[in-house]
Amino acid sequence: MSKQPERIFVKGNEAIARGALAARCKCFFGYPITPQNDIPEFMSSEIIKAGGDFVQAESEVAAANMLLGAGAAGVRAMTSSSSPGMSLKQEAISYMAGSEIPAVIVNMNRGGPGLGDIGPAQGDYYQSTRGGGHGDYRHFTFGPGTVQEAYDLTIRAFDIAFQHRTPVLILGDAILGQMKEPITPWAPENVDDEAGRDWCISGRTGGREKRLIKSLFLLEGELAGQNKHLQAKYDGWTGLAECEQFECEDADLVICAYGSIGRIAKSAVRAFRKQGKKVGLFRPVTLYPFPSAELLKLAEQGKRFLTIEHNLGQMLDDVRLAIRTVADSDFYAIYPGNLPTPDELEEPILNSLEGK
């Protein structure tokens, strides 16, 4: 008999940390903030055992700039934080995007604005998909909805970061980070440890030309050229967009939701299906690039839409932009500070289904 893959029971936070190690992350720079503290706690011992380095920085600002330095040297590195901490990291993330430095960044979204609370929320969607810092830039953004997905997408985040020379963000929340589920760990077969050697700052020239990694462009037309180059790169990510479609084929109403709200909405969809009501779920897995083409296909079939978010309406903009030529979307807000349940979604879904 063949040996079955190992199954382990872990929190979402730990799954991300384990995924980073499987992807051969060599440096982790962190600073404590709830609800992501399990990640630096796990990394503080396990990355050392794997031959890497762990630094608890003196601040979120410092951690992000350490990440910039490691990425510029071609090192697979990661940081993690939660909403207020992410705000402090934005300057360095803008520099990384402008300099085309690869990095993996985890945000376990908590309630806001301000210090808010330590519970789940999705109020960082704009920040995560519109750049977040200053200037015209984007970064690749994943929105995992299960603990297994959190593990899998972390591995992929490192590959995308180096393939496209970009920061990659993993956007979760307190539900995903703190809940436990069984996962099947795996490791990529071909990790290119030499990725970035043709552009990184190695400290030794070996006779090659000197290298300069920068985000400052002062010559006439130079910054415009860099922005044009970056935008072309972002446009090229369209084909990498991913989504989950659940019971959408014959659905009259399609619920659009991501992350933990997506899985709660899936429970509501199952309940409605048992009642014979044709409801489906469209869950983006990549939040940027947003899977607009797949959503538009559903709209062209005459389906109606309801967007549900744990915020006051942010992904709603991307949904409406995707289907604007043929349809619109209703919206239901779960206010940050409240913990949603599938039962809470019953009334707004029924109202949209009946056209109220």
mmCIF file of C-alpha atoms in Angstrom:
data_model
loop_
_atom_site.group_PDB
_atom_site.id
_atom_site.type_symbol
_atom_site.label_atom_id
_atom_site.label_comp_id
_atom_site.label_asym_id
_atom_site.label_seq_id
_atom_site.Cartn_x
_atom_site.Cartn_y
_atom_site.Cartn_z
ATOM 1 C CA MET A 1 0.000 0.000 0.000
ATOM 2 C CA SER A 2 1.201 3.488 -0.819
ATOM 3 C CA LYS A 3 1.783 5.811 2.090
ATOM 4 C CA GLN A 4 -0.979 8.389 2.556
ATOM 5 C CA PRO A 5 0.053 12.050 2.660
ATOM 6 C CA GLU A 6 0.537 13.401 6.173
ATOM 7 C CA ARG A 7 -2.414 15.328 7.603
ATOM 8 C CA ILE A 8 -1.941 17.820 10.410
ATOM 9 C CA PHE A 9 -4.392 19.976 12.388
ATOM 10 C CA VAL A 10 -3.214 23.594 12.528
ATOM 11 C CA LYS A 11 -4.368 27.204 12.756
ATOM 12 C CA GLY A 12 -4.433 29.341 9.636
ATOM 13 C CA ASN A 13 -1.564 31.418 10.979
ATOM 14 C CA GLU A 14 0.601 28.353 11.473
ATOM 15 C CA ALA A 15 -0.346 27.053 8.028
ATOM 16 C CA ILE A 16 1.008 30.251 6.486
ATOM 17 C CA ALA A 17 4.242 29.951 8.453
ATOM 18 C CA ARG A 18 4.613 26.303 7.431
ATOM 19 C CA GLY A 19 3.892 27.207 3.812
ATOM 20 C CA ALA A 20 6.619 29.849 3.905
ATOM 21 C CA LEU A 21 9.137 27.303 5.194
ATOM 22 C CA ALA A 22 8.083 24.819 2.508
ATOM 23 C CA ALA A 23 8.768 27.568 -0.043
ATOM 24 C CA ARG A 24 12.255 27.946 1.512
ATOM 25 C CA CYS A 25 11.733 31.311 3.111
ATOM 26 C CA LYS A 26 15.122 32.269 4.556
ATOM 27 C CA CYS A 27 14.323 35.434 6.530
ATOM 28 C CA PHE A 28 11.353 36.517 8.620
ATOM 29 C CA PHE A 29 10.981 40.011 10.067
ATOM 30 C CA GLY A 30 8.086 40.560 12.430
ATOM 31 C CA TYR A 31 6.552 42.620 15.169
ATOM 32 C CA PRO A 32 3.771 41.454 17.522
ATOM 33 C CA ILE A 33 0.163 42.466 16.915
ATOM 34 C CA THR A 34 -3.044 40.472 17.344
ATOM 35 C CA PRO A 35 -4.424 38.394 15.569
ATOM 36 C CA GLN A 36 -1.298 37.317 13.644
ATOM 37 C CA ASN A 37 1.057 36.639 16.555
ATOM 38 C CA ASP A 38 1.150 32.889 15.926
ATOM 39 C CA ILE A 39 3.153 33.515 12.748
ATOM 40 C CA PRO A 40 6.204 35.211 14.306
ATOM 41 C CA GLU A 41 5.940 32.919 17.339
ATOM 42 C CA PHE A 42 6.173 29.838 15.105
ATOM 43 C CA MET A 43 8.863 31.352 12.904
ATOM 44 C CA SER A 44 11.003 32.408 15.880
ATOM 45 C CA SER A 45 12.000 28.781 16.374
ATOM 46 C CA GLU A 46 11.177 26.890 13.183
ATOM 47 C CA ILE A 47 12.916 29.127 10.641
ATOM 48 C CA ILE A 48 16.078 28.881 12.738
ATOM 49 C CA LYS A 49 15.849 25.074 12.618
ATOM 50 C CA ALA A 50 15.471 25.349 8.823
ATOM 51 C CA GLY A 51 18.705 27.329 8.581
ATOM 52 C CA GLY A 52 17.110 30.755 8.181
ATOM 53 C CA ASP A 53 17.036 33.934 10.217
ATOM 54 C CA PHE A 54 14.367 35.481 12.447
ATOM 55 C CA VAL A 55 14.305 39.090 13.619
ATOM 56 C CA GLN A 56 11.736 40.648 15.918
ATOM 57 C CA ALA A 57 12.121 44.200 14.715
ATOM 58 C CA GLU A 58 11.763 47.287 16.877
ATOM 59 C CA SER A 59 8.680 48.371 14.912
ATOM 60 C CA GLU A 60 6.506 47.536 11.918
ATOM 61 C CA VAL A 61 8.361 50.221 9.960
ATOM 62 C CA ALA A 62 11.674 48.549 10.687
ATOM 63 C CA ALA A 63 10.361 45.074 9.792
ATOM 64 C CA ALA A 64 9.143 46.292 6.382
ATOM 65 C CA ASN A 65 12.454 47.973 5.596
ATOM 66 C CA MET A 66 14.369 44.850 6.631
ATOM 67 C CA LEU A 67 12.149 42.956 4.192
ATOM 68 C CA LEU A 68 13.061 45.457 1.467
ATOM 69 C CA GLY A 69 16.743 44.905 2.126
ATOM 70 C CA ALA A 70 16.477 41.117 2.057
ATOM 71 C CA GLY A 71 14.453 41.175 -1.150
ATOM 72 C CA ALA A 72 16.959 43.495 -2.826
ATOM 73 C CA ALA A 73 19.632 40.924 -2.003
ATOM 74 C CA GLY A 74 17.566 38.204 -3.710
ATOM 75 C CA VAL A 75 16.604 36.473 -0.460
ATOM 76 C CA ARG A 76 13.236 34.771 0.010
ATOM 77 C CA ALA A 77 11.800 36.750 2.909
ATOM 78 C CA MET A 78 8.468 37.437 4.600
ATOM 79 C CA THR A 79 6.831 39.699 7.141
ATOM 80 C CA SER A 80 3.399 39.556 8.753
ATOM 81 C CA SER A 81 1.197 42.004 10.603
ATOM 82 C CA SER A 82 -2.374 43.166 11.124
ATOM 83 C CA SER A 83 -4.239 46.266 9.991
ATOM 84 C CA PRO A 84 -2.649 49.155 11.998
ATOM 85 C CA GLY A 85 0.734 47.520 11.563
ATOM 86 C CA MET A 86 0.152 47.235 7.820
ATOM 87 C CA SER A 87 -0.517 50.968 7.648
ATOM 88 C CA LEU A 88 2.957 51.555 9.053
ATOM 89 C CA LYS A 89 4.520 49.261 6.444
ATOM 90 C CA GLN A 90 3.022 51.056 3.428
ATOM 91 C CA GLU A 91 5.934 53.408 2.697
ATOM 92 C CA ALA A 92 8.368 50.494 2.398
ATOM 93 C CA ILE A 93 5.878 48.485 0.318
ATOM 94 C CA SER A 94 5.577 51.420 -2.101
ATOM 95 C CA TYR A 95 9.378 51.516 -2.346
ATOM 96 C CA MET A 96 9.446 47.741 -2.992
ATOM 97 C CA ALA A 97 6.855 48.033 -5.757
ATOM 98 C CA GLY A 98 8.689 50.969 -7.337
ATOM 99 C CA SER A 99 12.020 49.161 -7.113
ATOM 100 C CA GLU A 100 10.518 45.812 -8.227
ATOM 101 C CA ILE A 101 11.701 43.965 -5.148
ATOM 102 C CA PRO A 102 10.109 40.559 -4.403
ATOM 103 C CA ALA A 103 8.638 39.985 -0.962
ATOM 104 C CA VAL A 104 5.777 38.147 0.758
ATOM 105 C CA ILE A 105 3.615 40.109 3.181
ATOM 106 C CA VAL A 106 0.803 38.729 5.352
ATOM 107 C CA ASN A 107 -2.056 40.847 6.721
ATOM 108 C CA MET A 108 -4.452 39.244 9.169
ATOM 109 C CA ASN A 109 -7.120 41.938 8.910
ATOM 110 C CA ARG A 110 -8.703 43.140 12.165
ATOM 111 C CA GLY A 111 -11.489 45.634 12.829
ATOM 112 C CA GLY A 112 -10.987 49.339 12.213
ATOM 113 C CA PRO A 113 -10.581 52.184 11.553
ATOM 114 C CA GLY A 114 -7.928 53.123 14.091
ATOM 115 C CA LEU A 115 -7.125 50.470 16.662
ATOM 116 C CA GLY A 116 -10.658 49.072 16.250
ATOM 117 C CA ASP A 117 -10.681 45.649 17.858
ATOM 118 C CA ILE A 118 -8.874 42.309 17.492
ATOM 119 C CA GLY A 119 -11.793 40.570 15.794
ATOM 120 C CA PRO A 120 -12.208 39.740 12.091
ATOM 121 C CA ALA A 121 -13.032 42.292 9.416
ATOM 122 C CA GLN A 122 -12.398 42.970 5.735
ATOM 123 C CA GLY A 123 -11.850 46.712 5.895
ATOM 124 C CA ASP A 124 -8.342 46.468 4.411
ATOM 125 C CA TYR A 125 -9.532 45.405 0.938
ATOM 126 C CA TYR A 126 -8.936 48.838 -0.606
ATOM 127 C CA GLN A 127 -5.515 49.121 1.006
ATOM 128 C CA SER A 128 -4.606 45.626 -0.184
ATOM 129 C CA THR A 129 -5.759 45.912 -3.799
ATOM 130 C CA ARG A 130 -5.162 49.595 -4.592
ATOM 131 C CA GLY A 131 -1.521 49.753 -3.530
ATOM 132 C CA GLY A 132 -2.026 51.111 -0.030
ATOM 133 C CA GLY A 133 0.879 53.525 -0.093
ATOM 134 C CA HIS A 134 1.787 56.492 -2.293
ATOM 135 C CA GLY A 135 2.048 56.458 -6.071
ATOM 136 C CA ASP A 136 0.561 54.374 -8.882
ATOM 137 C CA TYR A 137 1.319 50.764 -8.083
ATOM 138 C CA ARG A 138 -0.355 47.457 -7.336
ATOM 139 C CA HIS A 139 0.840 44.225 -5.831
ATOM 140 C CA PHE A 140 -0.416 40.690 -6.314
ATOM 141 C CA THR A 141 -2.981 39.871 -3.610
ATOM 142 C CA PHE A 142 -4.362 36.505 -2.486
ATOM 143 C CA GLY A 143 -7.486 36.108 -0.349
ATOM 144 C CA PRO A 144 -7.446 32.546 1.072
ATOM 145 C CA GLY A 145 -10.683 31.122 2.422
ATOM 146 C CA THR A 146 -9.484 27.879 4.050
ATOM 147 C CA VAL A 147 -6.469 26.847 6.110
ATOM 148 C CA GLN A 148 -5.288 24.539 3.312
ATOM 149 C CA GLU A 149 -5.568 27.411 0.874
ATOM 150 C CA ALA A 150 -3.581 29.622 3.242
ATOM 151 C CA TYR A 151 -0.769 27.054 3.113
ATOM 152 C CA ASP A 152 -0.940 26.524 -0.654
ATOM 153 C CA LEU A 153 -1.146 30.192 -1.578
ATOM 154 C CA THR A 154 1.811 31.102 0.630
ATOM 155 C CA ILE A 155 3.983 28.753 -1.397
ATOM 156 C CA ARG A 156 2.679 30.255 -4.611
ATOM 157 C CA ALA A 157 3.207 33.772 -3.268
ATOM 158 C CA PHE A 158 6.968 33.246 -3.126
ATOM 159 C CA ASP A 159 7.053 31.944 -6.698
ATOM 160 C CA ILE A 160 5.021 34.867 -8.028
ATOM 161 C CA ALA A 161 7.078 37.376 -6.049
ATOM 162 C CA PHE A 162 10.283 36.279 -7.772
ATOM 163 C CA GLN A 163 8.811 35.492 -11.183
ATOM 164 C CA HIS A 164 7.329 38.986 -11.426
ATOM 165 C CA ARG A 165 9.628 40.940 -9.087
ATOM 166 C CA THR A 166 6.782 42.220 -6.936
ATOM 167 C CA PRO A 167 5.556 42.265 -3.356
ATOM 168 C CA VAL A 168 2.798 39.665 -2.894
ATOM 169 C CA LEU A 169 0.197 40.141 -0.172
ATOM 170 C CA ILE A 170 -1.785 37.407 1.570
ATOM 171 C CA LEU A 171 -4.943 38.944 3.032
ATOM 172 C CA GLY A 172 -6.653 36.963 5.785
ATOM 173 C CA ASP A 173 -8.490 37.928 8.949
ATOM 174 C CA ALA A 174 -8.915 36.838 12.560
ATOM 175 C CA ILE A 175 -11.239 33.985 11.573
ATOM 176 C CA LEU A 176 -8.820 32.442 9.083
ATOM 177 C CA GLY A 177 -5.793 33.072 11.288
ATOM 178 C CA GLN A 178 -7.224 31.577 14.477
ATOM 179 C CA MET A 179 -9.377 28.683 13.278
ATOM 180 C CA LYS A 180 -7.981 25.153 13.030
ATOM 181 C CA GLU A 181 -8.482 22.769 10.132
ATOM 182 C CA PRO A 182 -6.679 19.680 8.839
ATOM 183 C CA ILE A 183 -4.243 20.328 6.011
ATOM 184 C CA THR A 184 -1.980 18.208 3.854
ATOM 185 C CA PRO A 185 1.464 19.824 3.802
ATOM 186 C CA TRP A 186 3.494 19.594 0.615
ATOM 187 C CA ALA A 187 6.665 21.140 -0.709
ATOM 188 C CA PRO A 188 7.348 22.440 -4.221
ATOM 189 C CA GLU A 189 9.638 20.172 -6.220
ATOM 190 C CA ASN A 190 11.639 22.844 -7.988
ATOM 191 C CA VAL A 191 12.489 25.909 -5.927
ATOM 192 C CA ASP A 192 14.872 28.128 -7.842
ATOM 193 C CA ASP A 193 17.315 29.214 -5.148
ATOM 194 C CA GLU A 194 19.188 31.197 -7.799
ATOM 195 C CA ALA A 195 16.185 33.342 -8.707
ATOM 196 C CA GLY A 196 17.129 36.996 -8.724
ATOM 197 C CA ARG A 197 20.849 36.377 -9.185
ATOM 198 C CA ASP A 198 20.767 38.281 -12.478
ATOM 199 C CA TRP A 199 19.542 41.515 -10.841
ATOM 200 C CA CYS A 200 19.999 41.390 -7.060
ATOM 201 C CA ILE A 201 22.584 43.285 -5.030
ATOM 202 C CA SER A 202 25.056 40.578 -4.113
ATOM 203 C CA GLY A 203 27.862 42.694 -2.644
ATOM 204 C CA ARG A 204 30.421 41.266 -5.034
ATOM 205 C CA THR A 205 30.595 42.248 -8.675
ATOM 206 C CA GLY A 206 32.889 39.442 -9.853
ATOM 207 C CA GLY A 207 33.750 41.551 -12.853
ATOM 208 C CA ARG A 208 30.123 42.249 -13.813
ATOM 209 C CA GLU A 209 28.671 45.725 -14.131
ATOM 210 C CA LYS A 210 27.555 47.443 -10.948
ATOM 211 C CA ARG A 211 23.864 47.138 -10.080
ATOM 212 C CA LEU A 212 21.499 49.724 -8.689
ATOM 213 C CA ILE A 213 18.014 48.968 -7.344
ATOM 214 C CA LYS A 214 16.020 52.141 -6.806
ATOM 215 C CA SER A 215 12.589 53.758 -6.937
ATOM 216 C CA LEU A 216 13.898 57.287 -7.565
ATOM 217 C CA PHE A 217 13.785 58.396 -11.222
ATOM 218 C CA LEU A 218 14.779 62.027 -11.804
ATOM 219 C CA LEU A 219 15.834 62.200 -15.445
ATOM 220 C CA GLU A 220 13.419 63.632 -18.008
ATOM 221 C CA GLY A 221 10.807 60.982 -18.877
ATOM 222 C CA GLU A 222 12.446 58.344 -16.663
ATOM 223 C CA LEU A 223 9.651 58.074 -14.084
ATOM 224 C CA ALA A 224 6.992 58.009 -16.795
ATOM 225 C CA GLY A 225 8.835 55.117 -18.407
ATOM 226 C CA GLN A 226 9.012 53.223 -15.128
ATOM 227 C CA ASN A 227 5.309 53.715 -14.476
ATOM 228 C CA LYS A 228 4.490 52.542 -18.006
ATOM 229 C CA HIS A 229 6.639 49.469 -17.445
ATOM 230 C CA LEU A 230 4.967 48.686 -14.110
ATOM 231 C CA GLN A 231 1.462 49.104 -15.515
ATOM 232 C CA ALA A 232 2.252 46.733 -18.372
ATOM 233 C CA LYS A 233 3.398 44.179 -15.800
ATOM 234 C CA TYR A 234 0.185 44.554 -13.800
ATOM 235 C CA ASP A 235 -1.926 44.246 -16.954
ATOM 236 C CA GLY A 236 -0.106 41.014 -17.718
ATOM 237 C CA TRP A 237 -1.349 39.463 -14.485
ATOM 238 C CA THR A 238 -4.927 39.261 -15.794
ATOM 239 C CA GLY A 239 -4.439 35.659 -16.898
ATOM 240 C CA LEU A 240 -3.377 34.686 -13.358
ATOM 241 C CA ALA A 241 -6.729 35.660 -11.811
ATOM 242 C CA GLU A 242 -8.466 32.821 -9.930
ATOM 243 C CA CYS A 243 -11.852 32.214 -8.375
ATOM 244 C CA GLU A 244 -14.063 29.507 -6.927
ATOM 245 C CA GLN A 245 -17.529 29.074 -8.434
ATOM 246 C CA PHE A 246 -19.920 27.042 -6.291
ATOM 247 C CA GLU A 247 -23.401 26.119 -7.589
ATOM 248 C CA CYS A 248 -23.225 28.973 -10.107
ATOM 249 C CA GLU A 249 -24.142 27.074 -13.266
ATOM 250 C CA ASP A 250 -27.931 27.222 -12.801
ATOM 251 C CA ALA A 251 -28.040 29.959 -10.137
ATOM 252 C CA ASP A 252 -30.523 32.800 -10.392
ATOM 253 C CA LEU A 253 -28.611 34.748 -7.728
ATOM 254 C CA VAL A 254 -24.825 34.691 -7.327
ATOM 255 C CA ILE A 255 -23.317 35.797 -4.021
ATOM 256 C CA CYS A 256 -19.917 37.486 -4.361
ATOM 257 C CA ALA A 257 -17.786 37.126 -1.223
ATOM 258 C CA TYR A 258 -14.150 36.404 -0.406
ATOM 259 C CA GLY A 259 -12.068 34.948 2.406
ATOM 260 C CA SER A 260 -13.831 33.893 5.603
ATOM 261 C CA ILE A 261 -17.088 35.566 4.516
ATOM 262 C CA GLY A 262 -16.931 33.473 1.350
ATOM 263 C CA ARG A 263 -16.948 30.256 3.354
ATOM 264 C CA ILE A 264 -19.776 31.503 5.592
ATOM 265 C CA ALA A 265 -21.728 32.452 2.475
ATOM 266 C CA LYS A 266 -21.117 28.954 1.086
ATOM 267 C CA SER A 267 -22.912 27.502 4.123
ATOM 268 C CA ALA A 268 -25.843 29.810 3.398
ATOM 269 C CA VAL A 269 -25.839 28.712 -0.256
ATOM 270 C CA ARG A 270 -26.039 25.048 0.799
ATOM 271 C CA ALA A 271 -29.002 25.859 3.060
ATOM 272 C CA PHE A 272 -30.866 27.611 0.234
ATOM 273 C CA ARG A 273 -30.122 24.770 -2.177
ATOM 274 C CA LYS A 274 -31.758 22.347 0.246
ATOM 275 C CA GLN A 275 -34.868 24.534 -0.017
ATOM 276 C CA GLY A 276 -34.741 24.287 -3.805
ATOM 277 C CA LYS A 277 -33.646 27.919 -4.250
ATOM 278 C CA LYS A 278 -31.064 28.532 -6.966
ATOM 279 C CA VAL A 279 -28.286 30.449 -5.235
ATOM 280 C CA GLY A 280 -24.577 30.221 -6.027
ATOM 281 C CA LEU A 281 -21.268 31.598 -4.764
ATOM 282 C CA PHE A 282 -18.515 33.433 -6.635
ATOM 283 C CA ARG A 283 -15.405 33.640 -4.430
ATOM 284 C CA PRO A 284 -12.321 35.470 -5.744
ATOM 285 C CA VAL A 285 -9.100 33.733 -4.736
ATOM 286 C CA THR A 286 -6.931 36.445 -6.243
ATOM 287 C CA LEU A 287 -8.191 39.841 -5.120
ATOM 288 C CA TYR A 288 -5.702 41.542 -7.420
ATOM 289 C CA PRO A 289 -5.842 40.658 -10.228
ATOM 290 C CA PHE A 290 -9.601 40.424 -9.722
ATOM 291 C CA PRO A 291 -11.281 37.613 -11.749
ATOM 292 C CA SER A 292 -13.444 40.084 -13.696
ATOM 293 C CA ALA A 293 -13.715 38.017 -16.878
ATOM 294 C CA GLU A 294 -15.238 35.020 -15.091
ATOM 295 C CA LEU A 295 -17.731 37.214 -13.264
ATOM 296 C CA LEU A 296 -18.731 38.964 -16.481
ATOM 297 C CA LYS A 297 -19.486 35.579 -18.073
ATOM 298 C CA LEU A 298 -22.000 34.903 -15.300
ATOM 299 C CA ALA A 299 -23.547 38.343 -15.745
ATOM 300 C CA GLU A 300 -23.952 37.754 -19.477
ATOM 301 C CA GLN A 301 -26.028 34.679 -18.623
ATOM 302 C CA GLY A 302 -28.600 36.955 -16.985
ATOM 303 C CA LYS A 303 -27.773 36.182 -13.360
ATOM 304 C CA ARG A 304 -28.335 38.624 -10.505
ATOM 305 C CA PHE A 305 -25.693 39.432 -7.886
ATOM 306 C CA LEU A 306 -25.378 40.140 -4.192
ATOM 307 C CA THR A 307 -22.019 41.186 -2.749
ATOM 308 C CA ILE A 308 -21.474 40.434 0.937
ATOM 309 C CA GLU A 309 -18.485 41.828 2.807
ATOM 310 C CA HIS A 310 -17.321 42.332 6.380
ATOM 311 C CA ASN A 311 -16.957 46.052 5.703
ATOM 312 C CA LEU A 312 -19.040 48.924 4.368
ATOM 313 C CA GLY A 313 -18.513 48.110 0.696
ATOM 314 C CA GLN A 314 -15.081 47.753 -0.914
ATOM 315 C CA MET A 315 -14.857 44.659 -3.120
ATOM 316 C CA LEU A 316 -18.289 45.823 -4.284
ATOM 317 C CA ASP A 317 -16.484 48.313 -6.541
ATOM 318 C CA ASP A 318 -14.585 45.525 -8.326
ATOM 319 C CA VAL A 319 -17.747 43.457 -8.707
ATOM 320 C CA ARG A 320 -19.630 46.371 -10.241
ATOM 321 C CA LEU A 321 -16.729 47.293 -12.508
ATOM 322 C CA ALA A 322 -16.591 43.709 -13.792
ATOM 323 C CA ILE A 323 -20.296 43.456 -14.669
ATOM 324 C CA ARG A 324 -21.144 47.124 -15.309
ATOM 325 C CA THR A 325 -21.982 46.684 -19.000
ATOM 326 C CA VAL A 326 -24.768 44.163 -18.357
ATOM 327 C CA ALA A 327 -25.717 44.068 -14.659
ATOM 328 C CA ASP A 328 -25.352 45.529 -11.171
ATOM 329 C CA SER A 329 -24.944 44.048 -7.694
ATOM 330 C CA ASP A 330 -26.938 44.392 -4.489
ATOM 331 C CA PHE A 331 -24.879 44.790 -1.331
ATOM 332 C CA TYR A 332 -25.086 43.594 2.248
ATOM 333 C CA ALA A 333 -22.632 44.963 4.820
ATOM 334 C CA ILE A 334 -21.585 43.040 7.905
ATOM 335 C CA TYR A 335 -20.358 45.795 10.181
ATOM 336 C CA PRO A 336 -16.847 45.307 11.596
ATOM 337 C CA GLY A 337 -17.215 44.484 15.275
ATOM 338 C CA ASN A 338 -19.982 41.947 14.585
ATOM 339 C CA LEU A 339 -19.305 38.236 14.076
ATOM 340 C CA PRO A 340 -21.340 36.974 11.098
ATOM 341 C CA THR A 341 -23.230 33.662 10.925
ATOM 342 C CA PRO A 342 -24.854 31.863 7.978
ATOM 343 C CA ASP A 343 -28.289 32.548 9.544
ATOM 344 C CA GLU A 344 -27.631 36.300 9.432
ATOM 345 C CA LEU A 345 -27.219 36.093 5.663
ATOM 346 C CA GLU A 346 -30.571 34.387 5.078
ATOM 347 C CA GLU A 347 -32.710 37.537 4.948
ATOM 348 C CA PRO A 348 -30.529 39.660 2.626
ATOM 349 C CA ILE A 349 -30.037 36.698 0.277
ATOM 350 C CA LEU A 350 -33.787 36.013 0.190
ATOM 351 C CA ASN A 351 -34.515 39.704 -0.457
ATOM 352 C CA SER A 352 -32.101 39.784 -3.416
ATOM 353 C CA LEU A 353 -33.417 36.489 -4.727
ATOM 354 C CA GLU A 354 -36.958 37.868 -4.712
ATOM 355 C CA GLY A 355 -35.868 41.198 -6.191
ATOM 356 C CA LYS A 356 -36.779 43.291 -3.150
#
